[in-house]
Amino acid sequence: MAKTSILFHFNSESGQTREQLKATVQAMVQQRNNDVELIGITNEPEELKKLVQGARPLKTVPTSQDDGLSVMLNKALKLAEGEFILLLDNMATPVLLRKAAVDAFMMAAERSPDAGLFYASYELEDQGKVEEKHLLDHHIGRVRDNMDFGKAFFIRKKALEAVGGFDETVKYNVLYDMRLKLSEKQRVVRIANRYNGSLYRVQSAGKKANVFDYLLAGKDVQLEAERVVTEHLKRIDAYLAPGVFRDHQAPPAKEPELIASVIIPVGFRPEFIGTAIESVQAQTIQDIECIVMVNGGEEDPTADVVRKYMKGGEKYDSKKPDVRLVVLDINNIGLCLNIGSKLSRAKYYVQLDSDDRLKPDAVEKVLKVFESDPEIGMVIGSYEVWEKKDNGELVRMKEIPVVTHDEWTDDNGRNNLLRINGAGAPRCIPIHVIKEMGYFSINDDPHARNYGEDYEMVNKIAEYYRIGRVWDPIYEVVRHGGGTDHAIDQNTVDRNDNAKDDMRREAILRRQVFNRDRKKK
């Protein structure tokens, strides 16, 4: 039987207790598969030897502050005699293998000889509570740097050597870089779990999903991750070079009546819609309209609030931009945006969610960017994050910086977009470009449920046009208990990730065809 070399960390300065470090080692020693050797990256080699007690072949690599993770892993890789590498990411948390874990990984490798990397769903123990983590399957669109691949990577050693081992120029995103490179050469296989079917358990404090987590990552980490994904896209021929675009249509010759339509999809949010409408009517540019798409049917009380701002309503003001109301009995955001675009009397669409607000100069600043270059097909702003308290008070969340998405650059933003989950807000698009792109998704994409229609649109437009930016905050995102991004559960996170990853897959496939066709010319 082929030997497996388990690479792991044993470091007294990891923040783990002595018992936690010991538990990880014992789980490896107790593997029922006998063809296993241990290779520990450690600052306590003698203590590690005492724990293993000769039960398994053991080799050690010294932990070094001068060596990065990639360097230490490469040293361990050189010592490995196994045909397979089981790499445990246990630097910060214990990873406890089930006794038959290596057997399961080996069987998966035997069943899939064309695969180079295997990962497995796992159990997460958090404060005494254990839950199963069901990881998503792999495909070419899984290029996010925050995708959960677990803490145990089973790798064919030859596959790892074929990509040059661990890239020693990568400091922060070592495992991200590794799995992207392996995915280019061979298949990546996920082993799912059912009841009591996880291959290992991770002990962790854990945390709830937060859509703003990426904002708190260091700049160096973000820039390196961008470099990693960019090089990956180049190798798979899905990279869009600066200045290279698809041919696009000319804008219509006839100028529309108005300059902008702010389109607001909304369902059963009468307590928010008035504030949103008033932020539109307070714009420094008044040559606009507000189209409110109520998608809860005639029973939706939001419509009655909207009517107050229309002719005959108590809040109507003829000097302010018109408010138009459309009531649909289908809750479909993309459908709302598309019908609103068809009804628009304006040149540009401006995004506004029903529970958010535009800054007074939002439309003015967006228009200046469009006017600066006719090749711009979308302008994206920056925003502040606010919170609505239980008493109705709106408070700026100062711990979250202004969201500028400055990871977007004119040269590489559309490539880096495939790594991250958003591009910014508000999003503003010429109406004719929306139609040229085939309109917004109406939940007719795999896994889409009123999520990601804007992300798909940004990816498509970026293939044809430049994306302009407003770096000043012109939008206020309001978080509240009923918001779609507030304390979302794991099932919703997975559904949303599946939706956007499928959009990434389609974007990558389109780019590959585009690049191949360009080379033929």
JSON list of C-alpha atoms in Angstrom, two decimals, residues 334-518:
[
{"chain": "A", "resi": 334, "resn": "GLY", "atom": "CA", "xyz": [-33.90, 41.00, -11.48]},
{"chain": "A", "resi": 335, "resn": "LEU", "atom": "CA", "xyz": [-37.41, 41.14, -12.93]},
{"chain": "A", "resi": 336, "resn": "CYS", "atom": "CA", "xyz": [-38.02, 44.40, -11.05]},
{"chain": "A", "resi": 337, "resn": "LEU", "atom": "CA", "xyz": [-34.82, 45.96, -12.38]},
{"chain": "A", "resi": 338, "resn": "ASN", "atom": "CA", "xyz": [-35.53, 44.82, -15.94]},
{"chain": "A", "resi": 339, "resn": "ILE", "atom": "CA", "xyz": [-39.11, 46.09, -16.02]},
{"chain": "A", "resi": 340, "resn": "GLY", "atom": "CA", "xyz": [-37.96, 49.32, -14.39]},
{"chain": "A", "resi": 341, "resn": "SER", "atom": "CA", "xyz": [-35.28, 49.68, -17.07]},
{"chain": "A", "resi": 342, "resn": "LYS", "atom": "CA", "xyz": [-37.86, 49.18, -19.81]},
{"chain": "A", "resi": 343, "resn": "LEU", "atom": "CA", "xyz": [-40.12, 51.85, -18.26]},
{"chain": "A", "resi": 344, "resn": "SER", "atom": "CA", "xyz": [-37.27, 54.29, -17.67]},
{"chain": "A", "resi": 345, "resn": "ARG", "atom": "CA", "xyz": [-37.39, 57.70, -19.34]},
{"chain": "A", "resi": 346, "resn": "ALA", "atom": "CA", "xyz": [-33.74, 58.30, -18.56]},
{"chain": "A", "resi": 347, "resn": "LYS", "atom": "CA", "xyz": [-30.26, 57.74, -19.90]},
{"chain": "A", "resi": 348, "resn": "TYR", "atom": "CA", "xyz": [-28.83, 56.01, -16.81]},
{"chain": "A", "resi": 349, "resn": "TYR", "atom": "CA", "xyz": [-30.00, 53.52, -14.19]},
{"chain": "A", "resi": 350, "resn": "VAL", "atom": "CA", "xyz": [-28.94, 54.22, -10.60]},
{"chain": "A", "resi": 351, "resn": "GLN", "atom": "CA", "xyz": [-29.18, 51.47, -7.99]},
{"chain": "A", "resi": 352, "resn": "LEU", "atom": "CA", "xyz": [-30.84, 52.01, -4.62]},
{"chain": "A", "resi": 353, "resn": "ASP", "atom": "CA", "xyz": [-31.94, 49.27, -2.26]},
{"chain": "A", "resi": 354, "resn": "SER", "atom": "CA", "xyz": [-35.13, 50.03, -0.36]},
{"chain": "A", "resi": 355, "resn": "ASP", "atom": "CA", "xyz": [-33.45, 50.10, 3.06]},
{"chain": "A", "resi": 356, "resn": "ASP", "atom": "CA", "xyz": [-30.47, 52.22, 1.98]},
{"chain": "A", "resi": 357, "resn": "ARG", "atom": "CA", "xyz": [-29.93, 55.90, 1.16]},
{"chain": "A", "resi": 358, "resn": "LEU", "atom": "CA", "xyz": [-28.15, 57.95, -1.48]},
{"chain": "A", "resi": 359, "resn": "LYS", "atom": "CA", "xyz": [-25.93, 60.81, -0.42]},
{"chain": "A", "resi": 360, "resn": "PRO", "atom": "CA", "xyz": [-27.28, 64.12, -1.87]},
{"chain": "A", "resi": 361, "resn": "ASP", "atom": "CA", "xyz": [-24.48, 64.41, -4.44]},
{"chain": "A", "resi": 362, "resn": "ALA", "atom": "CA", "xyz": [-24.56, 60.75, -5.54]},
{"chain": "A", "resi": 363, "resn": "VAL", "atom": "CA", "xyz": [-26.06, 61.24, -9.01]},
{"chain": "A", "resi": 364, "resn": "GLU", "atom": "CA", "xyz": [-23.95, 64.35, -9.63]},
{"chain": "A", "resi": 365, "resn": "LYS", "atom": "CA", "xyz": [-20.68, 62.54, -8.92]},
{"chain": "A", "resi": 366, "resn": "VAL", "atom": "CA", "xyz": [-21.67, 59.50, -10.97]},
{"chain": "A", "resi": 367, "resn": "LEU", "atom": "CA", "xyz": [-22.50, 61.64, -14.00]},
{"chain": "A", "resi": 368, "resn": "LYS", "atom": "CA", "xyz": [-19.12, 63.38, -13.87]},
{"chain": "A", "resi": 369, "resn": "VAL", "atom": "CA", "xyz": [-17.40, 60.01, -14.20]},
{"chain": "A", "resi": 370, "resn": "PHE", "atom": "CA", "xyz": [-19.58, 58.96, -17.15]},
{"chain": "A", "resi": 371, "resn": "GLU", "atom": "CA", "xyz": [-18.87, 62.29, -18.85]},
{"chain": "A", "resi": 372, "resn": "SER", "atom": "CA", "xyz": [-15.11, 61.78, -18.45]},
{"chain": "A", "resi": 373, "resn": "ASP", "atom": "CA", "xyz": [-14.94, 58.83, -20.88]},
{"chain": "A", "resi": 374, "resn": "PRO", "atom": "CA", "xyz": [-17.50, 57.52, -23.40]},
{"chain": "A", "resi": 375, "resn": "GLU", "atom": "CA", "xyz": [-15.98, 54.02, -23.05]},
{"chain": "A", "resi": 376, "resn": "ILE", "atom": "CA", "xyz": [-17.24, 53.71, -19.47]},
{"chain": "A", "resi": 377, "resn": "GLY", "atom": "CA", "xyz": [-20.15, 51.28, -19.30]},
{"chain": "A", "resi": 378, "resn": "MET", "atom": "CA", "xyz": [-20.73, 51.30, -15.55]},
{"chain": "A", "resi": 379, "resn": "VAL", "atom": "CA", "xyz": [-19.88, 53.54, -12.62]},
{"chain": "A", "resi": 380, "resn": "ILE", "atom": "CA", "xyz": [-19.60, 52.10, -9.12]},
{"chain": "A", "resi": 381, "resn": "GLY", "atom": "CA", "xyz": [-19.51, 54.25, -6.01]},
{"chain": "A", "resi": 382, "resn": "SER", "atom": "CA", "xyz": [-18.27, 53.86, -2.45]},
{"chain": "A", "resi": 383, "resn": "TYR", "atom": "CA", "xyz": [-20.42, 53.53, 0.62]},
{"chain": "A", "resi": 384, "resn": "GLU", "atom": "CA", "xyz": [-20.67, 53.84, 4.38]},
{"chain": "A", "resi": 385, "resn": "VAL", "atom": "CA", "xyz": [-22.23, 51.15, 6.55]},
{"chain": "A", "resi": 386, "resn": "TRP", "atom": "CA", "xyz": [-24.92, 52.30, 8.97]},
{"chain": "A", "resi": 387, "resn": "GLU", "atom": "CA", "xyz": [-27.02, 50.35, 11.46]},
{"chain": "A", "resi": 388, "resn": "LYS", "atom": "CA", "xyz": [-30.64, 50.79, 12.41]},
{"chain": "A", "resi": 389, "resn": "LYS", "atom": "CA", "xyz": [-31.08, 50.24, 16.14]},
{"chain": "A", "resi": 390, "resn": "ASP", "atom": "CA", "xyz": [-34.17, 48.68, 17.68]},
{"chain": "A", "resi": 391, "resn": "ASN", "atom": "CA", "xyz": [-35.40, 52.16, 18.63]},
{"chain": "A", "resi": 392, "resn": "GLY", "atom": "CA", "xyz": [-35.19, 53.28, 14.98]},
{"chain": "A", "resi": 393, "resn": "GLU", "atom": "CA", "xyz": [-32.01, 55.33, 15.41]},
{"chain": "A", "resi": 394, "resn": "LEU", "atom": "CA", "xyz": [-29.56, 55.22, 12.50]},
{"chain": "A", "resi": 395, "resn": "VAL", "atom": "CA", "xyz": [-25.91, 55.03, 13.58]},
{"chain": "A", "resi": 396, "resn": "ARG", "atom": "CA", "xyz": [-22.77, 55.00, 11.43]},
{"chain": "A", "resi": 397, "resn": "MET", "atom": "CA", "xyz": [-20.77, 51.80, 12.02]},
{"chain": "A", "resi": 398, "resn": "LYS", "atom": "CA", "xyz": [-17.36, 53.44, 12.36]},
{"chain": "A", "resi": 399, "resn": "GLU", "atom": "CA", "xyz": [-15.57, 50.14, 12.95]},
{"chain": "A", "resi": 400, "resn": "ILE", "atom": "CA", "xyz": [-16.23, 49.37, 9.27]},
{"chain": "A", "resi": 401, "resn": "PRO", "atom": "CA", "xyz": [-14.26, 51.78, 7.06]},
{"chain": "A", "resi": 402, "resn": "VAL", "atom": "CA", "xyz": [-15.76, 53.46, 4.03]},
{"chain": "A", "resi": 403, "resn": "VAL", "atom": "CA", "xyz": [-16.13, 50.65, 1.52]},
{"chain": "A", "resi": 404, "resn": "THR", "atom": "CA", "xyz": [-14.24, 51.90, -1.51]},
{"chain": "A", "resi": 405, "resn": "HIS", "atom": "CA", "xyz": [-13.30, 48.54, -3.02]},
{"chain": "A", "resi": 406, "resn": "ASP", "atom": "CA", "xyz": [-9.94, 50.11, -3.83]},
{"chain": "A", "resi": 407, "resn": "GLU", "atom": "CA", "xyz": [-8.75, 46.63, -4.72]},
{"chain": "A", "resi": 408, "resn": "TRP", "atom": "CA", "xyz": [-10.34, 47.58, -8.03]},
{"chain": "A", "resi": 409, "resn": "THR", "atom": "CA", "xyz": [-7.79, 49.05, -10.42]},
{"chain": "A", "resi": 410, "resn": "ASP", "atom": "CA", "xyz": [-8.41, 50.16, -13.96]},
{"chain": "A", "resi": 411, "resn": "ASP", "atom": "CA", "xyz": [-5.89, 47.62, -15.27]},
{"chain": "A", "resi": 412, "resn": "ASN", "atom": "CA", "xyz": [-6.83, 44.59, -13.21]},
{"chain": "A", "resi": 413, "resn": "GLY", "atom": "CA", "xyz": [-10.10, 45.19, -11.39]},
{"chain": "A", "resi": 414, "resn": "ARG", "atom": "CA", "xyz": [-12.16, 42.92, -13.62]},
{"chain": "A", "resi": 415, "resn": "ASN", "atom": "CA", "xyz": [-9.75, 40.03, -13.02]},
{"chain": "A", "resi": 416, "resn": "ASN", "atom": "CA", "xyz": [-9.61, 40.60, -9.27]},
{"chain": "A", "resi": 417, "resn": "LEU", "atom": "CA", "xyz": [-13.42, 40.77, -9.22]},
{"chain": "A", "resi": 418, "resn": "LEU", "atom": "CA", "xyz": [-13.52, 36.99, -9.68]},
{"chain": "A", "resi": 419, "resn": "ARG", "atom": "CA", "xyz": [-11.74, 36.60, -6.31]},
{"chain": "A", "resi": 420, "resn": "ILE", "atom": "CA", "xyz": [-14.07, 38.78, -4.25]},
{"chain": "A", "resi": 421, "resn": "ASN", "atom": "CA", "xyz": [-17.80, 38.88, -3.71]},
{"chain": "A", "resi": 422, "resn": "GLY", "atom": "CA", "xyz": [-18.67, 42.46, -4.59]},
{"chain": "A", "resi": 423, "resn": "ALA", "atom": "CA", "xyz": [-17.67, 45.55, -6.52]},
{"chain": "A", "resi": 424, "resn": "GLY", "atom": "CA", "xyz": [-19.29, 48.33, -4.51]},
{"chain": "A", "resi": 425, "resn": "ALA", "atom": "CA", "xyz": [-22.41, 50.49, -4.46]},
{"chain": "A", "resi": 426, "resn": "PRO", "atom": "CA", "xyz": [-24.27, 52.21, -5.90]},
{"chain": "A", "resi": 427, "resn": "ARG", "atom": "CA", "xyz": [-23.99, 50.67, -9.35]},
{"chain": "A", "resi": 428, "resn": "CYS", "atom": "CA", "xyz": [-24.97, 52.92, -12.24]},
{"chain": "A", "resi": 429, "resn": "ILE", "atom": "CA", "xyz": [-25.38, 51.77, -15.84]},
{"chain": "A", "resi": 430, "resn": "PRO", "atom": "CA", "xyz": [-26.58, 53.33, -19.10]},
{"chain": "A", "resi": 431, "resn": "ILE", "atom": "CA", "xyz": [-30.00, 51.88, -19.84]},
{"chain": "A", "resi": 432, "resn": "HIS", "atom": "CA", "xyz": [-28.92, 50.83, -23.31]},
{"chain": "A", "resi": 433, "resn": "VAL", "atom": "CA", "xyz": [-26.01, 48.83, -21.83]},
{"chain": "A", "resi": 434, "resn": "ILE", "atom": "CA", "xyz": [-28.39, 46.91, -19.57]},
{"chain": "A", "resi": 435, "resn": "LYS", "atom": "CA", "xyz": [-30.35, 45.91, -22.67]},
{"chain": "A", "resi": 436, "resn": "GLU", "atom": "CA", "xyz": [-27.15, 45.14, -24.60]},
{"chain": "A", "resi": 437, "resn": "MET", "atom": "CA", "xyz": [-26.05, 42.72, -21.86]},
{"chain": "A", "resi": 438, "resn": "GLY", "atom": "CA", "xyz": [-29.38, 40.88, -22.04]},
{"chain": "A", "resi": 439, "resn": "TYR", "atom": "CA", "xyz": [-30.78, 42.42, -18.84]},
{"chain": "A", "resi": 440, "resn": "PHE", "atom": "CA", "xyz": [-30.29, 41.29, -15.24]},
{"chain": "A", "resi": 441, "resn": "SER", "atom": "CA", "xyz": [-30.66, 37.66, -14.20]},
{"chain": "A", "resi": 442, "resn": "ILE", "atom": "CA", "xyz": [-34.20, 36.83, -13.11]},
{"chain": "A", "resi": 443, "resn": "ASN", "atom": "CA", "xyz": [-33.24, 33.81, -11.00]},
{"chain": "A", "resi": 444, "resn": "ASP", "atom": "CA", "xyz": [-32.71, 31.81, -14.17]},
{"chain": "A", "resi": 445, "resn": "ASP", "atom": "CA", "xyz": [-29.08, 31.14, -13.21]},
{"chain": "A", "resi": 446, "resn": "PRO", "atom": "CA", "xyz": [-28.19, 28.02, -11.19]},
{"chain": "A", "resi": 447, "resn": "HIS", "atom": "CA", "xyz": [-28.62, 28.52, -7.42]},
{"chain": "A", "resi": 448, "resn": "ALA", "atom": "CA", "xyz": [-29.77, 32.15, -7.83]},
{"chain": "A", "resi": 449, "resn": "ARG", "atom": "CA", "xyz": [-32.49, 33.28, -5.44]},
{"chain": "A", "resi": 450, "resn": "ASN", "atom": "CA", "xyz": [-32.67, 37.06, -5.58]},
{"chain": "A", "resi": 451, "resn": "TYR", "atom": "CA", "xyz": [-28.91, 37.19, -5.17]},
{"chain": "A", "resi": 452, "resn": "GLY", "atom": "CA", "xyz": [-25.98, 38.02, -7.43]},
{"chain": "A", "resi": 453, "resn": "GLU", "atom": "CA", "xyz": [-27.84, 39.55, -10.38]},
{"chain": "A", "resi": 454, "resn": "ASP", "atom": "CA", "xyz": [-25.72, 42.69, -10.02]},
{"chain": "A", "resi": 455, "resn": "TYR", "atom": "CA", "xyz": [-22.47, 40.71, -9.70]},
{"chain": "A", "resi": 456, "resn": "GLU", "atom": "CA", "xyz": [-23.21, 38.89, -12.94]},
{"chain": "A", "resi": 457, "resn": "MET", "atom": "CA", "xyz": [-23.94, 42.21, -14.65]},
{"chain": "A", "resi": 458, "resn": "VAL", "atom": "CA", "xyz": [-20.64, 43.79, -13.51]},
{"chain": "A", "resi": 459, "resn": "ASN", "atom": "CA", "xyz": [-18.70, 40.80, -14.85]},
{"chain": "A", "resi": 460, "resn": "LYS", "atom": "CA", "xyz": [-20.44, 40.99, -18.22]},
{"chain": "A", "resi": 461, "resn": "ILE", "atom": "CA", "xyz": [-20.10, 44.75, -18.66]},
{"chain": "A", "resi": 462, "resn": "ALA", "atom": "CA", "xyz": [-16.40, 44.64, -17.71]},
{"chain": "A", "resi": 463, "resn": "GLU", "atom": "CA", "xyz": [-15.78, 42.47, -20.79]},
{"chain": "A", "resi": 464, "resn": "TYR", "atom": "CA", "xyz": [-17.11, 45.24, -23.06]},
{"chain": "A", "resi": 465, "resn": "TYR", "atom": "CA", "xyz": [-16.51, 48.54, -21.26]},
{"chain": "A", "resi": 466, "resn": "ARG", "atom": "CA", "xyz": [-14.33, 50.29, -18.71]},
{"chain": "A", "resi": 467, "resn": "ILE", "atom": "CA", "xyz": [-15.72, 50.48, -15.19]},
{"chain": "A", "resi": 468, "resn": "GLY", "atom": "CA", "xyz": [-15.61, 53.98, -13.68]},
{"chain": "A", "resi": 469, "resn": "ARG", "atom": "CA", "xyz": [-15.30, 54.62, -9.95]},
{"chain": "A", "resi": 470, "resn": "VAL", "atom": "CA", "xyz": [-16.40, 57.21, -7.42]},
{"chain": "A", "resi": 471, "resn": "TRP", "atom": "CA", "xyz": [-14.08, 56.93, -4.45]},
{"chain": "A", "resi": 472, "resn": "ASP", "atom": "CA", "xyz": [-16.02, 59.28, -2.18]},
{"chain": "A", "resi": 473, "resn": "PRO", "atom": "CA", "xyz": [-18.90, 57.75, -0.16]},
{"chain": "A", "resi": 474, "resn": "ILE", "atom": "CA", "xyz": [-22.12, 58.48, -2.05]},
{"chain": "A", "resi": 475, "resn": "TYR", "atom": "CA", "xyz": [-24.29, 55.72, -0.59]},
{"chain": "A", "resi": 476, "resn": "GLU", "atom": "CA", "xyz": [-25.34, 54.53, 2.86]},
{"chain": "A", "resi": 477, "resn": "VAL", "atom": "CA", "xyz": [-25.92, 50.82, 3.42]},
{"chain": "A", "resi": 478, "resn": "VAL", "atom": "CA", "xyz": [-28.24, 50.34, 6.38]},
{"chain": "A", "resi": 479, "resn": "ARG", "atom": "CA", "xyz": [-27.94, 47.08, 8.31]},
{"chain": "A", "resi": 480, "resn": "HIS", "atom": "CA", "xyz": [-30.88, 45.85, 10.36]},
{"chain": "A", "resi": 481, "resn": "GLY", "atom": "CA", "xyz": [-32.40, 42.65, 11.69]},
{"chain": "A", "resi": 482, "resn": "GLY", "atom": "CA", "xyz": [-34.47, 42.08, 8.55]},
{"chain": "A", "resi": 483, "resn": "GLY", "atom": "CA", "xyz": [-31.64, 42.74, 6.09]},
{"chain": "A", "resi": 484, "resn": "THR", "atom": "CA", "xyz": [-30.44, 40.05, 3.70]},
{"chain": "A", "resi": 485, "resn": "ASP", "atom": "CA", "xyz": [-26.82, 40.39, 4.89]},
{"chain": "A", "resi": 486, "resn": "HIS", "atom": "CA", "xyz": [-27.47, 40.49, 8.63]},
{"chain": "A", "resi": 487, "resn": "ALA", "atom": "CA", "xyz": [-26.34, 37.44, 10.62]},
{"chain": "A", "resi": 488, "resn": "ILE", "atom": "CA", "xyz": [-26.99, 35.05, 7.74]},
{"chain": "A", "resi": 489, "resn": "ASP", "atom": "CA", "xyz": [-26.86, 31.32, 8.45]},
{"chain": "A", "resi": 490, "resn": "GLN", "atom": "CA", "xyz": [-24.50, 28.84, 6.79]},
{"chain": "A", "resi": 491, "resn": "ASN", "atom": "CA", "xyz": [-27.13, 27.41, 4.43]},
{"chain": "A", "resi": 492, "resn": "THR", "atom": "CA", "xyz": [-27.76, 30.89, 3.04]},
{"chain": "A", "resi": 493, "resn": "VAL", "atom": "CA", "xyz": [-24.02, 31.56, 2.79]},
{"chain": "A", "resi": 494, "resn": "ASP", "atom": "CA", "xyz": [-23.56, 28.32, 0.83]},
{"chain": "A", "resi": 495, "resn": "ARG", "atom": "CA", "xyz": [-26.50, 29.05, -1.47]},
{"chain": "A", "resi": 496, "resn": "ASN", "atom": "CA", "xyz": [-25.17, 32.54, -2.19]},
{"chain": "A", "resi": 497, "resn": "ASP", "atom": "CA", "xyz": [-21.63, 31.26, -2.74]},
{"chain": "A", "resi": 498, "resn": "ASN", "atom": "CA", "xyz": [-22.92, 28.61, -5.12]},
{"chain": "A", "resi": 499, "resn": "ALA", "atom": "CA", "xyz": [-24.78, 31.28, -7.09]},
{"chain": "A", "resi": 500, "resn": "LYS", "atom": "CA", "xyz": [-21.82, 33.62, -7.50]},
{"chain": "A", "resi": 501, "resn": "ASP", "atom": "CA", "xyz": [-19.32, 30.82, -8.07]},
{"chain": "A", "resi": 502, "resn": "ASP", "atom": "CA", "xyz": [-21.46, 29.59, -10.94]},
{"chain": "A", "resi": 503, "resn": "MET", "atom": "CA", "xyz": [-21.41, 33.12, -12.36]},
{"chain": "A", "resi": 504, "resn": "ARG", "atom": "CA", "xyz": [-17.62, 33.04, -12.00]},
{"chain": "A", "resi": 505, "resn": "ARG", "atom": "CA", "xyz": [-17.53, 29.75, -13.89]},
{"chain": "A", "resi": 506, "resn": "GLU", "atom": "CA", "xyz": [-19.57, 31.21, -16.74]},
{"chain": "A", "resi": 507, "resn": "ALA", "atom": "CA", "xyz": [-17.35, 34.31, -16.81]},
{"chain": "A", "resi": 508, "resn": "ILE", "atom": "CA", "xyz": [-14.18, 32.20, -16.95]},
{"chain": "A", "resi": 509, "resn": "LEU", "atom": "CA", "xyz": [-15.57, 30.06, -19.76]},
{"chain": "A", "resi": 510, "resn": "ARG", "atom": "CA", "xyz": [-16.61, 33.17, -21.74]},
{"chain": "A", "resi": 511, "resn": "ARG", "atom": "CA", "xyz": [-13.16, 34.67, -21.28]},
{"chain": "A", "resi": 512, "resn": "GLN", "atom": "CA", "xyz": [-11.41, 31.50, -22.42]},
{"chain": "A", "resi": 513, "resn": "VAL", "atom": "CA", "xyz": [-13.45, 31.43, -25.64]},
{"chain": "A", "resi": 514, "resn": "PHE", "atom": "CA", "xyz": [-12.85, 35.16, -26.16]},
{"chain": "A", "resi": 515, "resn": "ASN", "atom": "CA", "xyz": [-9.08, 34.81, -25.70]},
{"chain": "A", "resi": 516, "resn": "ARG", "atom": "CA", "xyz": [-8.88, 31.78, -27.99]},
{"chain": "A", "resi": 517, "resn": "ASP", "atom": "CA", "xyz": [-10.83, 33.59, -30.70]},
{"chain": "A", "resi": 518, "resn": "ARG", "atom": "CA", "xyz": [-8.56, 36.64, -30.42]}
]
